[in-house]
Amino acid sequence: MEHFLDIFEAGLNKHDETLCGDKVKVHRGEDRTIIVLSDGLGSGVKANILATLTSEIIMTMLAADVGIEDVISTVIGTLPTCKIRNIAYATFTVIQISHSDHSFKVINFDNPPTMHFRRGRILPTERKEYEILGKKIRMFEGQLKLGDFLGAMSDGVTYAGMGVTMNYGWGWNNIAGYIEERWRTHYWCARNVVQDVIGKTRSLYGDSAGDDATFVGVFVRPVKYLTIFTGPPLDKADDARITERLLAAPGVKIVCGGTTANIVAEQLGQVLKADLESLRSDVPPFGSLPGVDLVTEGILTMTKALEYMREADGRPDRLPSDRNAATLLATQLLMADHIDFLVGQTVNEYYQNPLLPKSISIRKHLISELKEFLTEHRKEVHTEFF
């Protein structure tokens, strides 16, 4: 995809509750992305179970290409209704976005309406209403363009501040207006919008949320590409070809590994320069080469970068502020959307476990761990071995 569907969610638990009664699930398939937001009735463990069950049923069936009406019928027919309040035990919003043309469909059952912004302005939407098993379902369709934003929320966001800082809660129109006002100066990705809205929600509740509150956003922006060349190829004849691949790749280009850096420097006819001020006791210094955005040592730096990313739970803003090779590498990995690893398989005997066969190298294992972590954090990761 030329454009990237940047998805981020955040929320608040009701005060004194350990578990959130809202649940968000995201599935990126080959041809579409599916987002499900479910709000379980009440709060705490019971609400969490209901929301999780609802989102799991919906996502599993949609990912298996079951028709949306059959999915909704199954969910509504499965979940009980509160006999006292005569309302469903869980509400939900489903967003499906096509990867081919970014057309989307939103299905809503008793959650606040989904917002669609273009150029920082809320767009009017024509919602259709129909009944399934006696329940009113609202649906609208549209097309996402570069710079558009879709926002879905649980009612804990719209009711924020009710009886505390506002008589009737924040309200859908006020939320839309808040996003419009802050669009130009505050937002450039889904994380910015969502965290800002949830931060305001927390403030309106006086830091003591009266309900679970969740906001999930989709921001359409250009893809951020990253290509990493690490490890010398088995065949030295591949040195020039892979270096050319790296330099011709779109986006950020990184070289990890001393021998690998020397290969690229030789192909460029340049001298590798090291920044000795970036040397740390546990992280070798980074270097520089023309046409390459970052040059680092290999195994130690990549291992440390993975450690930093895990400690930060995949959030760039939680990485250490120290400017060293591992923090710079971790930042680029977490900021990227599409990551290509070009992995040479020549084994550095210094790092190789003598008890393992050479086919199971430390580098291969580390790349596998990085790929697993980054994929879990919604990155598209590809690896090629040479």
XYZ file of C-alpha atoms in Angstrom:
386
model
C 0.000 0.000 0.000
C 1.279 3.480 -0.857
C -0.584 4.802 2.164
C -0.408 3.356 5.640
C -3.334 2.765 7.987
C -1.819 4.051 11.225
C -3.911 2.540 14.039
C -3.631 3.333 17.718
C -5.900 2.839 20.715
C -5.807 4.014 24.300
C -8.212 4.003 27.195
C -8.988 4.499 30.846
C -10.228 1.954 33.347
C -13.092 2.946 35.581
C -11.638 4.143 38.878
C -10.653 1.348 41.276
C -10.962 -1.286 38.523
C -7.981 -3.398 37.477
C -9.480 -4.604 34.195
C -10.988 -2.487 31.443
C -14.517 -3.304 30.307
C -13.715 -2.188 26.747
C -11.783 -4.292 24.233
C -10.105 -3.399 20.927
C -8.903 -5.984 18.422
C -7.104 -5.259 15.145
C -6.523 -7.679 12.271
C -4.426 -6.761 9.224
C -5.224 -9.242 6.472
C -3.885 -9.368 2.934
C -6.774 -7.425 1.437
C -8.298 -5.518 4.359
C -7.876 -4.310 7.906
C -10.544 -5.031 10.521
C -10.962 -3.135 13.789
C -13.409 -4.148 16.509
C -14.214 -2.049 19.579
C -16.506 -3.698 22.114
C -17.885 -2.207 25.331
C -19.035 -4.691 27.961
C -21.943 -3.727 30.204
C -20.802 -2.348 33.539
C -17.149 -2.493 34.499
C -14.475 -4.772 35.895
C -14.088 -8.490 35.299
C -17.609 -9.156 34.013
C -17.501 -6.311 31.499
C -14.022 -7.340 30.378
C -15.151 -10.915 29.727
C -18.211 -9.767 27.779
C -16.231 -7.286 25.669
C -13.491 -9.829 25.000
C -15.985 -12.519 24.019
C -17.821 -10.141 21.689
C -14.685 -8.874 19.966
C -13.269 -12.405 19.604
C -16.453 -13.737 17.983
C -16.676 -10.818 15.565
C -13.007 -10.839 14.599
C -12.768 -14.608 14.179
C -15.818 -14.739 11.918
C -14.905 -11.693 9.827
C -11.330 -12.907 9.357
C -12.838 -16.169 8.075
C -14.846 -14.168 5.485
C -18.229 -14.790 7.094
C -20.808 -12.240 5.902
C -21.288 -9.242 8.183
C -25.016 -9.896 8.672
C -24.317 -13.470 9.764
C -21.642 -12.190 12.132
C -23.939 -9.651 13.740
C -26.774 -12.177 13.978
C -24.437 -14.605 15.735
C -23.214 -12.009 18.218
C -26.652 -10.627 19.022
C -28.086 -14.121 19.258
C -25.258 -15.284 21.519
C -25.031 -12.439 24.010
C -27.752 -12.185 26.655
C -29.727 -9.044 27.439
C -29.816 -7.416 30.859
C -33.340 -8.184 32.136
C -33.408 -5.183 34.473
C -32.223 -2.512 32.027
C -33.329 -4.330 28.840
C -30.040 -3.555 27.078
C -27.384 -5.757 25.518
C -24.534 -7.009 27.661
C -22.050 -5.679 25.101
C -22.059 -3.050 22.375
C -19.629 -2.879 19.476
C -18.232 -0.950 16.533
C -16.719 -2.740 13.534
C -14.546 -0.958 10.959
C -13.466 -2.731 7.768
C -11.013 -0.978 5.428
C -10.050 -2.264 1.982
C -6.331 -2.176 1.196
C -6.913 -1.770 -2.541
C -8.858 1.500 -2.544
C -9.254 2.396 1.172
C -13.032 2.169 0.992
C -14.448 1.452 4.426
C -17.573 0.218 6.140
C -18.547 0.948 9.743
C -21.063 -1.206 11.605
C -22.267 0.178 14.924
C -24.383 -1.427 17.624
C -25.172 1.036 20.432
C -21.724 2.656 20.562
C -21.260 6.400 19.866
C -21.037 7.156 16.115
C -17.650 6.871 14.435
C -16.027 10.160 13.357
C -14.538 10.792 9.908
C -12.211 13.785 9.508
C -10.744 15.193 6.310
C -8.287 18.097 6.297
C -8.985 18.448 9.997
C -12.746 18.876 9.577
C -15.497 16.476 10.560
C -17.343 15.076 7.554
C -21.112 14.582 7.526
C -22.006 10.919 7.185
C -25.142 9.303 5.847
C -25.933 6.457 8.213
C -28.293 3.660 7.300
C -30.278 1.902 9.983
C -31.655 -1.613 9.892
C -32.737 -4.331 12.310
C -31.216 -7.723 13.023
C -32.996 -9.926 15.563
C -34.882 -6.882 16.796
C -31.732 -4.823 17.410
C -31.002 -1.554 15.607
C -27.745 -1.611 13.672
C -26.292 1.537 12.115
C -23.942 1.432 9.161
C -22.136 3.908 6.977
C -19.596 3.630 4.180
C -16.962 5.943 2.803
C -13.546 6.380 1.260
C -10.357 7.212 3.110
C -7.871 9.612 1.544
C -4.371 10.632 2.555
C -4.591 12.652 5.778
C -8.032 11.333 6.771
C -8.793 10.163 10.294
C -11.431 7.725 11.575
C -12.173 7.702 15.289
C -14.331 5.213 17.206
C -15.051 5.379 20.921
C -16.917 3.814 23.802
C -19.508 5.916 25.633
C -17.089 6.456 28.508
C -15.472 9.120 26.317
C -18.696 10.928 25.420
C -19.880 10.865 29.057
C -16.564 12.194 30.395
C -17.022 14.807 33.102
C -20.740 14.179 33.647
C -21.615 15.430 37.108
C -17.983 16.358 37.738
C -16.851 19.090 35.354
C -19.822 19.093 32.936
C -23.550 18.673 33.420
C -24.158 16.301 30.520
C -20.707 14.976 29.739
C -18.263 15.926 27.016
C -20.548 14.859 24.177
C -19.897 13.747 20.594
C -20.126 17.221 19.030
C -17.737 18.711 21.576
C -15.245 15.903 20.982
C -15.382 16.526 17.233
C -14.913 20.241 17.823
C -11.970 19.604 20.139
C -10.202 17.516 17.488
C -10.888 20.142 14.808
C -9.444 22.934 16.950
C -6.219 21.072 17.664
C -5.720 19.404 14.291
C -3.129 21.629 12.627
C -0.789 22.098 15.565
C -1.025 18.796 17.421
C -1.746 15.878 15.106
C 0.363 13.996 12.575
C -0.350 10.370 13.497
C -3.025 8.241 15.159
C -1.142 8.181 18.467
C -1.241 11.987 18.754
C -4.994 12.200 18.226
C -5.926 9.268 20.447
C -3.645 10.144 23.350
C -4.806 13.762 23.256
C -8.484 12.779 23.344
C -7.926 10.273 26.153
C -5.841 12.828 28.052
C -8.708 15.308 27.839
C -11.132 12.558 28.883
C -9.032 11.848 31.977
C -8.951 15.556 32.817
C -12.733 15.906 32.505
C -13.190 12.961 34.858
C -10.887 14.657 37.360
C -8.412 11.767 37.092
C -11.073 9.385 38.400
C -12.979 7.903 35.460
C -16.618 7.117 36.119
C -16.657 4.537 33.316
C -14.266 2.652 31.079
C -13.317 4.979 28.228
C -11.627 3.843 25.009
C -10.759 5.650 21.787
C -9.294 3.982 18.686
C -8.156 5.926 15.653
C -7.059 5.298 12.077
C -4.834 7.939 10.489
C -4.061 7.600 6.767
C -0.514 8.740 6.050
C 2.417 7.894 3.766
C 4.179 4.623 4.535
C 7.386 4.980 6.545
C 9.895 2.534 5.064
C 13.016 1.180 6.768
C 15.643 -1.149 5.302
C 18.352 -2.762 7.454
C 21.389 -4.555 6.033
C 23.049 -6.737 8.669
C 25.642 -9.476 8.357
C 28.026 -10.305 5.487
C 26.483 -12.445 2.706
C 27.713 -16.023 2.281
C 28.804 -15.198 -1.257
C 31.070 -12.156 -1.452
C 29.811 -11.630 -4.992
C 26.516 -10.507 -3.409
C 28.163 -7.572 -1.589
C 27.632 -5.094 -4.421
C 24.096 -6.274 -5.227
C 22.830 -6.039 -1.662
C 24.517 -2.683 -1.106
C 22.732 -1.401 -4.218
C 19.455 -2.823 -2.863
C 19.986 -0.946 0.380
C 20.872 2.385 -1.210
C 17.990 2.187 -3.711
C 15.403 1.348 -1.041
C 12.835 4.003 -0.105
C 12.863 5.604 3.332
C 15.414 5.139 6.110
C 18.519 3.015 5.504
C 20.498 1.395 8.341
C 23.569 -0.828 8.449
C 24.070 -3.030 11.531
C 27.417 -4.740 11.944
C 31.063 -3.753 11.688
C 31.913 -6.104 8.828
C 28.685 -5.189 7.055
C 29.509 -1.494 7.411
C 32.951 -2.118 5.908
C 31.314 -3.884 2.960
C 29.058 -0.892 2.286
C 31.946 1.556 2.774
C 34.050 -0.399 0.279
C 31.244 -0.428 -2.287
C 30.774 3.318 -1.831
C 34.478 4.040 -1.898
C 34.078 5.887 1.392
C 35.628 5.771 4.858
C 33.436 4.748 7.788
C 33.446 7.396 10.524
C 32.670 6.486 14.143
C 31.117 8.872 16.664
C 33.144 7.999 19.756
C 31.060 10.321 21.933
C 28.176 7.871 21.516
C 30.183 5.002 23.026
C 28.549 3.526 26.130
C 29.697 0.777 28.468
C 27.091 -1.614 27.024
C 26.569 -0.142 23.538
C 29.262 0.349 20.871
C 29.347 3.744 19.105
C 27.368 4.503 15.975
C 28.976 5.650 12.753
C 28.177 7.381 9.500
C 28.407 6.715 5.772
C 27.130 8.830 2.855
C 23.685 7.667 1.747
C 23.082 5.694 4.956
C 21.003 7.140 7.802
C 22.541 5.118 10.638
C 25.487 2.743 11.011
C 25.801 0.606 14.156
C 27.588 -2.445 15.460
C 25.541 -5.608 14.959
C 24.566 -8.179 17.588
C 25.153 -6.164 20.769
C 23.374 -3.063 19.466
C 20.393 -4.922 17.996
C 20.023 -6.919 21.213
C 20.073 -3.735 23.284
C 17.601 -2.053 20.926
C 15.195 -4.977 21.352
C 15.597 -4.721 25.126
C 14.806 -0.989 25.003
C 11.730 -1.577 22.829
C 10.387 -4.251 25.144
C 10.875 -2.063 28.191
C 9.087 0.777 26.372
C 6.227 -1.578 25.384
C 6.723 -0.572 21.770
C 6.205 3.149 22.394
C 8.845 5.516 20.955
C 8.075 8.165 23.581
C 9.048 5.730 26.352
C 12.500 4.908 25.006
C 15.528 6.145 26.985
C 16.464 9.730 26.159
C 20.178 8.896 25.910
C 21.435 9.291 22.341
C 23.307 6.081 21.651
C 23.328 3.551 18.820
C 20.703 1.285 20.419
C 18.227 4.085 21.215
C 18.587 5.490 17.694
C 18.035 2.043 16.171
C 15.048 1.336 18.432
C 13.507 4.697 17.548
C 13.767 4.044 13.815
C 12.302 0.553 14.196
C 9.317 1.815 16.187
C 8.704 4.772 13.871
C 8.707 2.605 10.727
C 5.673 0.899 9.194
C 7.322 -1.351 6.608
C 10.658 -2.932 7.581
C 12.939 -4.989 5.324
C 15.816 -6.947 6.874
C 18.564 -7.917 4.409
C 20.430 -10.554 6.414
C 23.818 -11.952 5.497
C 24.425 -15.454 6.839
C 28.191 -15.482 7.276
C 28.718 -16.405 10.930
C 30.897 -14.299 13.204
C 32.634 -16.964 15.293
C 32.964 -14.501 18.182
C 29.181 -14.481 18.713
C 28.431 -18.065 17.720
C 27.455 -20.592 20.396
C 29.830 -23.532 19.817
C 27.098 -25.958 20.929
C 24.825 -24.888 18.069
C 25.145 -25.806 14.388
C 26.201 -22.905 12.191
C 22.803 -22.918 10.486
C 21.348 -21.642 13.762
C 23.250 -18.383 14.156
C 22.851 -15.798 16.887
C 22.025 -13.222 14.201
C 19.245 -15.334 12.689
C 17.703 -15.918 16.093
C 17.900 -12.214 16.948
C 16.291 -11.183 13.653
C 13.513 -13.693 14.339
C 12.919 -12.135 17.774
C 12.909 -8.634 16.314
C 10.441 -9.660 13.619
C 8.119 -11.270 16.154
C 8.157 -8.204 18.410
C 7.693 -5.703 15.588
C 4.891 -7.728 13.988
C 3.081 -7.793 17.329
C 3.280 -3.995 17.243
C 1.612 -3.853 13.821
C 4.689 -3.444 11.669
C 4.933 -5.132 8.280
C 8.248 -6.981 8.465
C 10.055 -8.888 5.698
C 13.330 -10.803 5.952
C 15.648 -11.991 3.186
C 18.735 -14.116 3.799
C 21.850 -14.138 1.644
